[in-house]
mmCIF file of N, CA and C in Angstrom:
data_model
loop_
_atom_site.group_PDB
_atom_site.id
_atom_site.type_symbol
_atom_site.label_atom_id
_atom_site.label_comp_id
_atom_site.label_asym_id
_atom_site.label_seq_id
_atom_site.Cartn_x
_atom_site.Cartn_y
_atom_site.Cartn_z
ATOM 1 N N UNK A 1158 -120.761 -9.709 -98.725
ATOM 2 C CA UNK A 1158 -119.172 -10.438 -97.647
ATOM 3 C C UNK A 1158 -119.129 -10.446 -96.523
ATOM 4 N N UNK A 1159 -119.099 -8.948 -96.353
ATOM 5 C CA UNK A 1159 -119.044 -8.067 -94.796
ATOM 6 C C UNK A 1159 -120.117 -8.769 -94.349
ATOM 7 N N UNK A 1160 -120.706 -8.106 -94.573
ATOM 8 C CA UNK A 1160 -121.801 -8.396 -93.390
ATOM 9 C C UNK A 1160 -122.509 -10.177 -93.026
ATOM 10 N N UNK A 1161 -121.691 -10.902 -94.024
ATOM 11 C CA UNK A 1161 -122.107 -12.561 -93.754
ATOM 12 C C UNK A 1161 -120.920 -12.508 -92.904
ATOM 13 N N UNK A 1162 -120.361 -11.851 -92.571
ATOM 14 C CA UNK A 1162 -119.361 -12.920 -91.362
ATOM 15 C C UNK A 1162 -119.224 -11.689 -90.132
ATOM 16 N N UNK A 1163 -120.214 -10.623 -90.506
ATOM 17 C CA UNK A 1163 -120.611 -10.033 -89.556
ATOM 18 C C UNK A 1163 -121.778 -10.859 -88.514
ATOM 19 N N UNK A 1164 -122.084 -10.980 -89.036
ATOM 20 C CA UNK A 1164 -123.448 -12.529 -88.878
ATOM 21 C C UNK A 1164 -123.070 -13.420 -88.104
ATOM 22 N N UNK A 1165 -122.442 -13.726 -88.392
ATOM 23 C CA UNK A 1165 -121.755 -15.476 -87.758
ATOM 24 C C UNK A 1165 -121.429 -15.440 -86.649
ATOM 25 N N UNK A 1166 -120.507 -14.238 -86.930
ATOM 26 C CA UNK A 1166 -119.234 -13.152 -85.228
ATOM 27 C C UNK A 1166 -120.161 -12.968 -84.293
ATOM 28 N N UNK A 1167 -121.726 -11.655 -84.254
ATOM 29 C CA UNK A 1167 -122.364 -11.782 -83.571
ATOM 30 C C UNK A 1167 -123.635 -13.109 -83.539
ATOM 31 N N UNK A 1168 -123.683 -14.169 -84.522
ATOM 32 C CA UNK A 1168 -124.145 -15.008 -83.737
ATOM 33 C C UNK A 1168 -123.077 -15.783 -83.149
ATOM 34 N N UNK A 1169 -121.808 -15.945 -83.172
ATOM 35 C CA UNK A 1169 -121.013 -16.552 -82.473
ATOM 36 C C UNK A 1169 -121.014 -16.293 -80.621
ATOM 37 N N UNK A 1170 -120.767 -15.150 -81.369
ATOM 38 C CA UNK A 1170 -120.790 -14.462 -79.281
ATOM 39 C C UNK A 1170 -122.505 -14.918 -78.740
ATOM 40 N N UNK A 1171 -123.017 -15.085 -79.743
ATOM 41 C CA UNK A 1171 -124.395 -15.309 -79.086
ATOM 42 C C UNK A 1171 -124.506 -16.565 -78.311
ATOM 43 N N UNK A 1172 -124.145 -17.560 -79.158
ATOM 44 C CA UNK A 1172 -124.552 -19.062 -78.826
ATOM 45 C C UNK A 1172 -123.322 -19.737 -77.337
ATOM 46 N N UNK A 1173 -121.927 -18.600 -77.317
ATOM 47 C CA UNK A 1173 -121.401 -18.416 -76.654
ATOM 48 C C UNK A 1173 -121.528 -18.354 -75.376
ATOM 49 N N UNK A 1174 -122.030 -17.142 -74.941
ATOM 50 C CA UNK A 1174 -123.082 -16.270 -74.219
ATOM 51 C C UNK A 1174 -124.011 -17.327 -73.825
ATOM 52 N N UNK A 1175 -125.350 -17.859 -74.169
ATOM 53 C CA UNK A 1175 -126.073 -18.756 -74.474
ATOM 54 C C UNK A 1175 -125.641 -20.004 -73.661
ATOM 55 N N UNK A 1176 -123.920 -20.268 -74.344
ATOM 56 C CA UNK A 1176 -123.930 -21.925 -73.435
ATOM 57 C C UNK A 1176 -123.333 -21.234 -71.879
ATOM 58 N N UNK A 1177 -122.722 -19.778 -72.096
ATOM 59 C CA UNK A 1177 -122.014 -19.717 -70.289
ATOM 60 C C UNK A 1177 -122.811 -19.639 -69.298
ATOM 61 N N UNK A 1178 -124.032 -18.533 -69.995
ATOM 62 C CA UNK A 1178 -125.329 -18.931 -68.888
ATOM 63 C C UNK A 1178 -126.125 -19.875 -68.415
ATOM 64 N N UNK A 1179 -126.321 -20.972 -69.578
ATOM 65 C CA UNK A 1179 -126.518 -21.761 -69.160
ATOM 66 C C UNK A 1179 -125.941 -22.438 -68.011
ATOM 67 N N UNK A 1180 -124.824 -22.863 -68.312
ATOM 68 C CA UNK A 1180 -124.058 -23.871 -67.380
ATOM 69 C C UNK A 1180 -124.180 -22.992 -66.051
ATOM 70 N N UNK A 1181 -123.538 -21.544 -66.395
ATOM 71 C CA UNK A 1181 -124.139 -21.205 -64.563
ATOM 72 C C UNK A 1181 -125.651 -21.758 -63.968
ATOM 73 N N UNK A 1182 -126.368 -21.176 -64.701
ATOM 74 C CA UNK A 1182 -128.155 -21.670 -64.172
ATOM 75 C C UNK A 1182 -127.481 -23.389 -63.968
ATOM 76 N N UNK A 1183 -127.185 -24.003 -65.369
ATOM 77 C CA UNK A 1183 -127.384 -25.288 -64.641
ATOM 78 C C UNK A 1183 -126.583 -26.099 -63.165
ATOM 79 N N UNK A 1184 -125.588 -25.486 -62.601
ATOM 80 C CA UNK A 1184 -124.356 -25.871 -61.763
ATOM 81 C C UNK A 1184 -124.539 -24.527 -60.881
ATOM 82 N N UNK A 1185 -125.103 -23.773 -60.970
ATOM 83 C CA UNK A 1185 -124.737 -22.728 -60.198
ATOM 84 C C UNK A 1185 -122.836 -21.770 -60.193
ATOM 85 N N UNK A 1186 -122.623 -20.713 -60.036
ATOM 86 C CA UNK A 1186 -121.939 -20.088 -59.877
ATOM 87 C C UNK A 1186 -120.438 -20.886 -58.960
ATOM 88 N N UNK A 1187 -119.051 -20.662 -59.406
ATOM 89 C CA UNK A 1187 -117.824 -20.682 -59.222
ATOM 90 C C UNK A 1187 -117.883 -20.234 -57.543
ATOM 91 N N UNK A 1188 -118.384 -19.190 -57.041
ATOM 92 C CA UNK A 1188 -118.525 -19.930 -55.293
ATOM 93 C C UNK A 1188 -119.639 -20.777 -54.993
ATOM 94 N N UNK A 1189 -120.337 -20.849 -55.470
ATOM 95 C CA UNK A 1189 -121.181 -21.897 -55.231
ATOM 96 C C UNK A 1189 -120.777 -23.696 -55.030
ATOM 97 N N UNK A 1190 -120.014 -23.827 -56.416
ATOM 98 C CA UNK A 1190 -119.770 -24.884 -56.504
ATOM 99 C C UNK A 1190 -118.406 -25.338 -55.595
ATOM 100 N N UNK A 1191 -117.167 -24.037 -55.102
ATOM 101 C CA UNK A 1191 -116.738 -24.649 -54.238
ATOM 102 C C UNK A 1191 -117.502 -24.935 -52.857
ATOM 103 N N UNK A 1192 -118.505 -23.743 -51.958
ATOM 104 C CA UNK A 1192 -119.404 -23.995 -51.259
ATOM 105 C C UNK A 1192 -119.896 -25.961 -51.103
ATOM 106 N N UNK A 1193 -120.398 -25.957 -52.050
ATOM 107 C CA UNK A 1193 -120.737 -27.726 -52.995
ATOM 108 C C UNK A 1193 -119.162 -28.207 -51.894
ATOM 109 N N UNK A 1194 -118.386 -27.906 -52.962
ATOM 110 C CA UNK A 1194 -117.356 -29.680 -52.828
ATOM 111 C C UNK A 1194 -116.736 -28.902 -50.451
ATOM 112 N N UNK A 1195 -116.960 -27.806 -50.465
ATOM 113 C CA UNK A 1195 -116.520 -28.082 -49.117
ATOM 114 C C UNK A 1195 -117.186 -28.773 -48.244
ATOM 115 N N UNK A 1196 -119.038 -28.697 -48.758
ATOM 116 C CA UNK A 1196 -119.364 -29.099 -47.680
ATOM 117 C C UNK A 1196 -119.550 -30.646 -48.304
ATOM 118 N N UNK A 1197 -119.406 -31.187 -49.263
ATOM 119 C CA UNK A 1197 -118.494 -32.343 -49.602
ATOM 120 C C UNK A 1197 -117.552 -33.271 -48.165
ATOM 121 N N UNK A 1198 -116.880 -32.008 -48.437
ATOM 122 C CA UNK A 1198 -115.875 -32.586 -48.172
ATOM 123 C C UNK A 1198 -116.467 -33.046 -46.085
ATOM 124 N N UNK A 1199 -116.965 -31.622 -46.262
ATOM 125 C CA UNK A 1199 -117.196 -31.276 -44.450
ATOM 126 C C UNK A 1199 -117.873 -33.099 -44.005
ATOM 127 N N UNK A 1200 -118.752 -33.356 -44.562
ATOM 128 C CA UNK A 1200 -119.977 -35.021 -44.522
ATOM 129 C C UNK A 1200 -118.720 -36.381 -44.562
ATOM 130 N N UNK A 1201 -117.886 -35.611 -45.291
ATOM 131 C CA UNK A 1201 -117.040 -36.568 -45.661
ATOM 132 C C UNK A 1201 -116.284 -36.873 -44.291
ATOM 133 N N UNK A 1202 -115.731 -36.225 -44.091
ATOM 134 C CA UNK A 1202 -115.117 -35.865 -42.964
ATOM 135 C C UNK A 1202 -115.856 -36.613 -41.656
ATOM 136 N N UNK A 1203 -117.005 -35.751 -41.593
ATOM 137 C CA UNK A 1203 -117.521 -36.117 -39.728
ATOM 138 C C UNK A 1203 -118.041 -37.933 -40.296
ATOM 139 N N UNK A 1204 -117.996 -38.653 -41.431
ATOM 140 C CA UNK A 1204 -117.989 -40.191 -42.146
ATOM 141 C C UNK A 1204 -117.081 -40.893 -41.185
ATOM 142 N N UNK A 1205 -116.191 -39.839 -41.467
ATOM 143 C CA UNK A 1205 -114.936 -40.726 -41.481
ATOM 144 C C UNK A 1205 -114.595 -40.690 -40.075
ATOM 145 N N UNK A 1206 -114.834 -39.468 -38.925
ATOM 146 C CA UNK A 1206 -114.631 -39.641 -37.826
ATOM 147 C C UNK A 1206 -115.557 -40.219 -36.788
ATOM 148 N N UNK A 1207 -116.952 -40.345 -36.990
ATOM 149 C CA UNK A 1207 -117.868 -41.607 -37.245
ATOM 150 C C UNK A 1207 -117.218 -43.785 -36.490
ATOM 151 N N UNK A 1208 -116.376 -42.862 -38.143
ATOM 152 C CA UNK A 1208 -116.115 -44.665 -38.338
ATOM 153 C C UNK A 1208 -114.856 -45.002 -37.133
ATOM 154 N N UNK A 1209 -114.042 -43.883 -36.963
ATOM 155 C CA UNK A 1209 -113.069 -44.013 -36.028
ATOM 156 C C UNK A 1209 -113.519 -44.234 -34.761
ATOM 157 N N UNK A 1210 -114.776 -43.479 -34.181
ATOM 158 C CA UNK A 1210 -115.311 -43.645 -33.177
ATOM 159 C C UNK A 1210 -115.829 -45.214 -33.367
ATOM 160 N N UNK A 1211 -116.280 -45.705 -33.965
ATOM 161 C CA UNK A 1211 -117.055 -46.383 -33.776
ATOM 162 C C UNK A 1211 -115.869 -48.075 -33.619
ATOM 163 N N UNK A 1212 -114.766 -47.524 -34.599
ATOM 164 C CA UNK A 1212 -113.430 -48.904 -33.964
ATOM 165 C C UNK A 1212 -113.087 -48.623 -32.853
ATOM 166 N N UNK A 1213 -112.742 -47.058 -32.768
ATOM 167 C CA UNK A 1213 -112.577 -47.090 -31.659
ATOM 168 C C UNK A 1213 -113.019 -47.952 -30.270
ATOM 169 N N UNK A 1214 -114.511 -47.936 -30.149
ATOM 170 C CA UNK A 1214 -115.350 -48.885 -29.517
ATOM 171 C C UNK A 1214 -115.206 -49.463 -29.164
ATOM 172 N N UNK A 1215 -115.161 -50.904 -30.565
ATOM 173 C CA UNK A 1215 -115.683 -51.955 -30.435
ATOM 174 C C UNK A 1215 -113.888 -52.512 -30.295
ATOM 175 N N UNK A 1216 -113.368 -51.866 -29.867
ATOM 176 C CA UNK A 1216 -111.909 -52.156 -29.807
ATOM 177 C C UNK A 1216 -111.349 -52.247 -28.002
ATOM 178 N N UNK A 1217 -112.205 -51.303 -28.097
ATOM 179 C CA UNK A 1217 -111.823 -50.975 -26.270
ATOM 180 C C UNK A 1217 -111.554 -52.088 -25.191
ATOM 181 N N UNK A 1218 -111.296 -52.435 -24.157
ATOM 182 C CA UNK A 1218 -111.669 -53.219 -23.804
ATOM 183 C C UNK A 1218 -112.887 -53.778 -22.897
ATOM 184 N N UNK A 1219 -113.478 -52.970 -22.756
ATOM 185 C CA UNK A 1219 -114.834 -53.387 -22.702
ATOM 186 C C UNK A 1219 -115.860 -52.713 -24.000
ATOM 187 N N UNK A 1220 -115.290 -52.695 -24.628
ATOM 188 C CA UNK A 1220 -116.556 -52.373 -25.934
ATOM 189 C C UNK A 1220 -117.075 -51.166 -25.677
ATOM 190 N N UNK A 1221 -117.567 -50.293 -25.006
ATOM 191 C CA UNK A 1221 -118.554 -49.653 -24.677
ATOM 192 C C UNK A 1221 -117.884 -48.502 -23.942
ATOM 193 N N UNK A 1222 -116.749 -47.909 -23.892
ATOM 194 C CA UNK A 1222 -116.376 -46.451 -23.544
ATOM 195 C C UNK A 1222 -115.679 -46.006 -25.312
ATOM 196 N N UNK A 1223 -116.332 -44.687 -25.059
ATOM 197 C CA UNK A 1223 -116.205 -43.990 -26.226
ATOM 198 C C UNK A 1223 -114.748 -42.974 -26.331
ATOM 199 N N UNK A 1224 -114.016 -42.820 -27.524
ATOM 200 C CA UNK A 1224 -113.218 -42.000 -27.546
ATOM 201 C C UNK A 1224 -113.234 -40.413 -25.750
ATOM 202 N N UNK A 1225 -112.972 -40.157 -25.376
ATOM 203 C CA UNK A 1225 -112.781 -38.537 -24.785
ATOM 204 C C UNK A 1225 -112.590 -37.694 -25.856
ATOM 205 N N UNK A 1226 -111.079 -37.147 -26.496
ATOM 206 C CA UNK A 1226 -110.777 -36.746 -27.521
ATOM 207 C C UNK A 1226 -110.953 -37.148 -29.291
ATOM 208 N N UNK A 1227 -110.518 -36.145 -29.955
ATOM 209 C CA UNK A 1227 -110.807 -36.633 -31.618
ATOM 210 C C UNK A 1227 -109.507 -36.933 -31.534
ATOM 211 N N UNK A 1228 -108.334 -37.580 -32.607
ATOM 212 C CA UNK A 1228 -107.530 -37.985 -33.083
ATOM 213 C C UNK A 1228 -106.827 -36.772 -33.564
ATOM 214 N N UNK A 1229 -105.772 -36.540 -33.253
ATOM 215 C CA UNK A 1229 -105.456 -35.196 -34.487
ATOM 216 C C UNK A 1229 -105.301 -35.317 -35.766
ATOM 217 N N UNK A 1230 -106.245 -35.678 -36.849
ATOM 218 C CA UNK A 1230 -105.781 -35.900 -38.080
ATOM 219 C C UNK A 1230 -106.221 -34.457 -38.837
ATOM 220 N N UNK A 1231 -105.918 -34.921 -40.209
ATOM 221 C CA UNK A 1231 -106.495 -33.514 -41.548
ATOM 222 C C UNK A 1231 -108.286 -34.119 -41.108
ATOM 223 N N UNK A 1232 -108.682 -35.311 -40.676
ATOM 224 C CA UNK A 1232 -109.696 -35.448 -41.129
ATOM 225 C C UNK A 1232 -111.265 -34.937 -40.041
ATOM 226 N N UNK A 1233 -109.926 -34.555 -38.911
ATOM 227 C CA UNK A 1233 -110.983 -33.864 -37.811
ATOM 228 C C UNK A 1233 -110.703 -32.777 -37.870
ATOM 229 N N UNK A 1234 -110.560 -31.765 -39.269
ATOM 230 C CA UNK A 1234 -110.800 -30.551 -39.616
ATOM 231 C C UNK A 1234 -111.417 -29.694 -40.299
ATOM 232 N N UNK A 1235 -111.958 -28.977 -39.660
ATOM 233 C CA UNK A 1235 -112.973 -28.310 -41.507
ATOM 234 C C UNK A 1235 -112.294 -27.772 -42.073
ATOM 235 N N UNK A 1236 -112.663 -28.459 -43.766
ATOM 236 C CA UNK A 1236 -111.341 -27.809 -44.821
ATOM 237 C C UNK A 1236 -111.005 -26.622 -45.227
ATOM 238 N N UNK A 1237 -111.812 -25.632 -45.185
ATOM 239 C CA UNK A 1237 -111.970 -24.251 -44.888
ATOM 240 C C UNK A 1237 -111.689 -23.435 -44.044
ATOM 241 N N UNK A 1238 -111.816 -24.436 -42.371
ATOM 242 C CA UNK A 1238 -111.647 -22.560 -41.656
ATOM 243 C C UNK A 1238 -110.263 -23.503 -40.903
ATOM 244 N N UNK A 1239 -110.257 -25.392 -40.694
ATOM 245 C CA UNK A 1239 -108.943 -25.200 -40.088
ATOM 246 C C UNK A 1239 -108.930 -25.509 -38.441
ATOM 247 N N UNK A 1240 -110.532 -25.140 -37.935
ATOM 248 C CA UNK A 1240 -111.078 -25.245 -37.072
ATOM 249 C C UNK A 1240 -111.555 -26.682 -36.482
ATOM 250 N N UNK A 1241 -111.132 -27.159 -35.303
ATOM 251 C CA UNK A 1241 -111.752 -28.807 -35.551
ATOM 252 C C UNK A 1241 -112.966 -28.765 -35.560
ATOM 253 N N UNK A 1242 -113.920 -30.001 -35.786
ATOM 254 C CA UNK A 1242 -114.611 -29.705 -35.416
ATOM 255 C C UNK A 1242 -116.096 -30.449 -34.342
ATOM 256 N N UNK A 1243 -117.137 -29.886 -33.682
ATOM 257 C CA UNK A 1243 -117.641 -30.590 -32.846
ATOM 258 C C UNK A 1243 -117.339 -31.813 -32.246
ATOM 259 N N UNK A 1244 -117.552 -32.077 -31.309
ATOM 260 C CA UNK A 1244 -117.609 -33.510 -30.989
ATOM 261 C C UNK A 1244 -118.062 -33.117 -29.388
ATOM 262 N N UNK A 1245 -119.415 -33.741 -29.046
ATOM 263 C CA UNK A 1245 -119.990 -33.640 -28.011
ATOM 264 C C UNK A 1245 -120.430 -35.351 -26.984
ATOM 265 N N UNK A 1246 -119.848 -35.402 -26.595
ATOM 266 C CA UNK A 1246 -120.177 -36.881 -25.568
ATOM 267 C C UNK A 1246 -121.684 -36.777 -25.059
ATOM 268 N N UNK A 1247 -122.277 -37.610 -25.577
ATOM 269 C CA UNK A 1247 -123.907 -37.465 -24.467
ATOM 270 C C UNK A 1247 -124.458 -38.127 -22.895
ATOM 271 N N UNK A 1248 -123.805 -39.449 -23.714
ATOM 272 C CA UNK A 1248 -123.856 -40.322 -22.662
ATOM 273 C C UNK A 1248 -122.423 -41.769 -22.875
ATOM 274 N N UNK A 1249 -122.392 -42.996 -22.725
ATOM 275 C CA UNK A 1249 -121.160 -43.696 -22.764
ATOM 276 C C UNK A 1249 -121.117 -44.233 -23.969
ATOM 277 N N UNK A 1250 -122.535 -43.976 -25.012
ATOM 278 C CA UNK A 1250 -122.550 -44.385 -26.509
ATOM 279 C C UNK A 1250 -123.036 -43.426 -26.745
ATOM 280 N N UNK A 1251 -123.905 -42.823 -26.806
ATOM 281 C CA UNK A 1251 -124.142 -41.754 -27.336
ATOM 282 C C UNK A 1251 -122.946 -40.453 -27.983
ATOM 283 N N UNK A 1252 -123.349 -39.873 -28.889
ATOM 284 C CA UNK A 1252 -122.082 -38.296 -29.373
ATOM 285 C C UNK A 1252 -122.805 -37.603 -30.090
ATOM 286 N N UNK A 1253 -122.437 -36.572 -30.490
ATOM 287 C CA UNK A 1253 -122.616 -35.749 -31.424
ATOM 288 C C UNK A 1253 -121.682 -34.682 -32.552
ATOM 289 N N UNK A 1254 -121.927 -35.211 -33.414
ATOM 290 C CA UNK A 1254 -120.811 -34.365 -34.601
ATOM 291 C C UNK A 1254 -121.441 -33.412 -35.114
ATOM 292 N N UNK A 1255 -120.167 -32.551 -34.613
ATOM 293 C CA UNK A 1255 -121.920 -30.773 -35.573
ATOM 294 C C UNK A 1255 -120.448 -30.177 -36.088
ATOM 295 N N UNK A 1256 -121.043 -29.980 -37.682
ATOM 296 C CA UNK A 1256 -119.892 -28.879 -38.681
ATOM 297 C C UNK A 1256 -121.264 -27.147 -39.312
ATOM 298 N N UNK A 1257 -119.929 -26.540 -38.900
ATOM 299 C CA UNK A 1257 -120.945 -25.540 -40.226
ATOM 300 C C UNK A 1257 -120.992 -25.992 -41.789
ATOM 301 N N UNK A 1258 -122.360 -25.925 -42.009
ATOM 302 C CA UNK A 1258 -122.389 -26.306 -43.553
ATOM 303 C C UNK A 1258 -122.183 -24.780 -44.179
ATOM 304 N N UNK A 1259 -122.280 -24.402 -45.010
ATOM 305 C CA UNK A 1259 -122.728 -23.740 -46.262
ATOM 306 C C UNK A 1259 -123.732 -23.570 -47.304
ATOM 307 N N UNK A 1260 -124.266 -24.654 -46.863
ATOM 308 C CA UNK A 1260 -124.668 -24.070 -48.443
ATOM 309 C C UNK A 1260 -126.258 -25.873 -47.805
ATOM 310 N N UNK A 1261 -127.244 -25.759 -47.912
ATOM 311 C CA UNK A 1261 -128.647 -26.102 -47.771
ATOM 312 C C UNK A 1261 -128.406 -27.985 -48.867
ATOM 313 N N UNK A 1262 -127.934 -29.172 -48.683
ATOM 314 C CA UNK A 1262 -128.198 -29.980 -49.532
ATOM 315 C C UNK A 1262 -129.426 -30.615 -49.650
ATOM 316 N N UNK A 1263 -130.201 -30.317 -49.547
ATOM 317 C CA UNK A 1263 -131.613 -30.587 -50.402
ATOM 318 C C UNK A 1263 -132.248 -29.641 -51.311
ATOM 319 N N UNK A 1264 -131.322 -28.236 -51.154
ATOM 320 C CA UNK A 1264 -131.151 -27.347 -52.090
ATOM 321 C C UNK A 1264 -130.772 -27.742 -53.519
ATOM 322 N N UNK A 1265 -129.475 -28.269 -53.041
ATOM 323 C CA UNK A 1265 -128.599 -28.672 -54.649
ATOM 324 C C UNK A 1265 -128.265 -30.116 -54.948
ATOM 325 N N UNK A 1266 -129.429 -30.748 -53.924
ATOM 326 C CA UNK A 1266 -129.415 -32.092 -54.887
ATOM 327 C C UNK A 1266 -129.568 -32.126 -56.845
ATOM 328 N N UNK A 1267 -129.605 -31.220 -56.950
ATOM 329 C CA UNK A 1267 -130.419 -30.769 -58.526
ATOM 330 C C UNK A 1267 -128.936 -30.898 -59.309
ATOM 331 N N UNK A 1268 -128.082 -29.991 -58.267
ATOM 332 C CA UNK A 1268 -126.883 -28.908 -58.373
ATOM 333 C C UNK A 1268 -125.525 -29.902 -58.182
ATOM 334 N N UNK A 1269 -125.483 -30.878 -57.867
ATOM 335 C CA UNK A 1269 -124.511 -32.096 -57.670
ATOM 336 C C UNK A 1269 -124.343 -33.106 -57.534
ATOM 337 N N UNK A 1270 -123.443 -34.285 -57.892
ATOM 338 C CA UNK A 1270 -123.286 -35.819 -57.665
ATOM 339 C C UNK A 1270 -123.445 -36.609 -56.641
ATOM 340 N N UNK A 1271 -122.865 -35.249 -55.870
ATOM 341 C CA UNK A 1271 -122.342 -36.038 -54.543
ATOM 342 C C UNK A 1271 -124.288 -35.851 -53.782
ATOM 343 N N UNK A 1272 -124.629 -34.966 -53.566
ATOM 344 C CA UNK A 1272 -126.188 -35.000 -53.153
ATOM 345 C C UNK A 1272 -127.059 -35.925 -53.697
ATOM 346 N N UNK A 1273 -127.278 -35.668 -54.784
ATOM 347 C CA UNK A 1273 -127.763 -36.876 -55.395
ATOM 348 C C UNK A 1273 -128.004 -38.442 -55.059
ATOM 349 N N UNK A 1274 -126.564 -39.014 -54.606
ATOM 350 C CA UNK A 1274 -125.973 -40.130 -54.380
ATOM 351 C C UNK A 1274 -125.981 -40.178 -52.331
ATOM 352 N N UNK A 1275 -126.248 -39.062 -51.790
ATOM 353 C CA UNK A 1275 -126.264 -38.825 -50.849
ATOM 354 C C UNK A 1275 -127.646 -40.055 -49.447
ATOM 355 N N UNK A 1276 -126.488 -40.042 -48.612
ATOM 356 C CA UNK A 1276 -128.027 -40.976 -47.858
ATOM 357 C C UNK A 1276 -129.370 -39.706 -46.909
ATOM 358 N N UNK A 1277 -129.676 -40.007 -46.779
ATOM 359 C CA UNK A 1277 -131.000 -38.762 -46.177
ATOM 360 C C UNK A 1277 -130.151 -38.682 -44.644
ATOM 361 N N UNK A 1278 -129.407 -40.098 -43.952
ATOM 362 C CA UNK A 1278 -128.961 -39.405 -42.670
ATOM 363 C C UNK A 1278 -127.912 -38.192 -42.559
ATOM 364 N N UNK A 1279 -127.883 -38.035 -43.595
ATOM 365 C CA UNK A 1279 -126.283 -37.549 -43.808
ATOM 366 C C UNK A 1279 -126.808 -35.927 -44.151
ATOM 367 N N UNK A 1280 -128.265 -35.687 -44.626
ATOM 368 C CA UNK A 1280 -128.293 -34.192 -45.046
ATOM 369 C C UNK A 1280 -127.877 -33.220 -44.276
ATOM 370 N N UNK A 1281 -128.260 -32.293 -44.270
ATOM 371 C CA UNK A 1281 -127.649 -30.892 -43.721
ATOM 372 C C UNK A 1281 -128.430 -29.682 -44.043
ATOM 373 N N UNK A 1282 -128.651 -28.752 -42.983
ATOM 374 C CA UNK A 1282 -129.622 -27.565 -43.619
ATOM 375 C C UNK A 1282 -128.482 -26.739 -43.570
ATOM 376 N N UNK A 1283 -128.338 -25.357 -43.989
ATOM 377 C CA UNK A 1283 -127.251 -24.748 -44.176
ATOM 378 C C UNK A 1283 -127.084 -24.262 -42.767
ATOM 379 N N UNK A 1284 -125.706 -23.593 -41.813
ATOM 380 C CA UNK A 1284 -125.299 -23.610 -41.057
ATOM 381 C C UNK A 1284 -124.876 -24.455 -39.539
ATOM 382 N N UNK A 1285 -125.253 -24.370 -38.767
ATOM 383 C CA UNK A 1285 -124.770 -25.345 -37.883
ATOM 384 C C UNK A 1285 -125.409 -26.799 -37.705
ATOM 385 N N UNK A 1286 -125.001 -27.520 -37.761
ATOM 386 C CA UNK A 1286 -126.320 -28.987 -37.832
ATOM 387 C C UNK A 1286 -125.286 -29.639 -36.755
ATOM 388 N N UNK A 1287 -126.277 -30.832 -36.195
ATOM 389 C CA UNK A 1287 -125.500 -31.536 -35.485
ATOM 390 C C UNK A 1287 -126.183 -33.561 -36.096
ATOM 391 N N UNK A 1288 -124.812 -33.591 -36.134
ATOM 392 C CA UNK A 1288 -125.559 -35.049 -36.341
ATOM 393 C C UNK A 1288 -125.097 -36.050 -34.686
ATOM 394 N N UNK A 1289 -126.059 -36.998 -34.158
ATOM 395 C CA UNK A 1289 -126.483 -38.022 -33.321
ATOM 396 C C UNK A 1289 -126.029 -39.064 -33.679
ATOM 397 N N UNK A 1290 -125.184 -39.464 -32.807
ATOM 398 C CA UNK A 1290 -124.492 -41.282 -33.012
ATOM 399 C C UNK A 1290 -124.476 -42.435 -32.062
ATOM 400 N N UNK A 1291 -124.656 -43.327 -32.733
ATOM 401 C CA UNK A 1291 -124.172 -44.137 -31.170
ATOM 402 C C UNK A 1291 -123.284 -44.989 -31.353
ATOM 403 N N UNK A 1292 -122.368 -45.078 -30.899
ATOM 404 C CA UNK A 1292 -120.792 -46.385 -31.093
ATOM 405 C C UNK A 1292 -121.139 -47.334 -31.305
ATOM 406 N N UNK A 1293 -122.093 -48.191 -30.543
ATOM 407 C CA UNK A 1293 -122.538 -49.402 -30.822
ATOM 408 C C UNK A 1293 -123.249 -49.860 -32.065
ATOM 409 N N UNK A 1294 -123.365 -49.056 -32.303
ATOM 410 C CA UNK A 1294 -124.617 -49.124 -33.687
ATOM 411 C C UNK A 1294 -123.165 -48.881 -35.199
ATOM 412 N N UNK A 1295 -123.746 -49.331 -35.974
ATOM 413 C CA UNK A 1295 -122.413 -49.360 -37.459
ATOM 414 C C UNK A 1295 -123.307 -47.829 -38.044
ATOM 415 N N UNK A 1296 -121.790 -47.321 -38.941
ATOM 416 C CA UNK A 1296 -122.016 -46.037 -39.016
ATOM 417 C C UNK A 1296 -123.230 -45.971 -40.070
ATOM 418 N N UNK A 1297 -123.890 -44.862 -40.116
ATOM 419 C CA UNK A 1297 -125.052 -44.912 -41.310
ATOM 420 C C UNK A 1297 -124.113 -44.187 -42.868
ATOM 421 N N UNK A 1298 -124.559 -45.339 -43.631
ATOM 422 C CA UNK A 1298 -123.659 -44.830 -45.005
ATOM 423 C C UNK A 1298 -123.933 -44.544 -45.952
ATOM 424 N N UNK A 1299 -122.705 -43.200 -46.042
ATOM 425 C CA UNK A 1299 -122.256 -41.620 -46.921
ATOM 426 C C UNK A 1299 -123.563 -41.517 -48.562
ATOM 427 N N UNK A 1300 -123.596 -42.863 -48.885
ATOM 428 C CA UNK A 1300 -124.424 -43.032 -50.165
ATOM 429 C C UNK A 1300 -125.690 -43.682 -50.185
ATOM 430 N N UNK A 1301 -126.421 -43.395 -50.770
ATOM 431 C CA UNK A 1301 -127.930 -44.150 -50.366
ATOM 432 C C UNK A 1301 -127.425 -45.188 -51.571
ATOM 433 N N UNK A 1302 -128.159 -46.548 -51.752
ATOM 434 C CA UNK A 1302 -127.721 -47.210 -52.332
ATOM 435 C C UNK A 1302 -128.999 -47.716 -52.685
ATOM 436 N N UNK A 1303 -129.369 -47.495 -52.485
ATOM 437 C CA UNK A 1303 -131.121 -48.566 -52.968
ATOM 438 C C UNK A 1303 -131.735 -47.814 -54.541
ATOM 439 N N UNK A 1304 -131.365 -46.568 -54.576
ATOM 440 C CA UNK A 1304 -131.494 -46.266 -56.434
ATOM 441 C C UNK A 1304 -130.156 -46.724 -57.325
ATOM 442 N N UNK A 1305 -129.644 -47.446 -57.440
ATOM 443 C CA UNK A 1305 -128.831 -47.864 -58.539
ATOM 444 C C UNK A 1305 -129.028 -49.487 -58.762
#
C-alpha cells in the first residue's frame, strides 16, 4: 500500500509539473505577459490620442489645424515609464505618434488575444515605432473585425 501511495504522489507531481510547463510554453512567462499588457495599453493610448486629434481637428474653426500639443491626460503617458508619447507634427494635417514597445506584435499574436484581433495598421516591432496619421482621415480601427 505504501508503494502505491508513493507512485500516486510522484504521478501527481509529474502531472502538475507538466501542466505548469505547458502553461508557460503556451502563454509565455509572467514577465512576457506584463510586457504584452504594457504594449497593449500603449497601442490603446495611441489610438485614443489619434481619436482626440481627429476630434480637435474636426471641431477647429478652419477644420485643418491640428493641436500643437497633446492634452495633459493619463492616456498621453506611457503606462510603465510615465513619459509622454512622442508627438511630431509633419504638416497641417499629418502627424506621427511614437512609442517604445517591449515586444513585437507579430511574434506574440499566438500568445495574446488582443494581438490576434489587432488591426494590421497598429502592428509594431519591438523598440521605438512611429505611426503616421492624417488628422483629416478616420483613425484606423483598433481591431480587425473582418475575421468575425
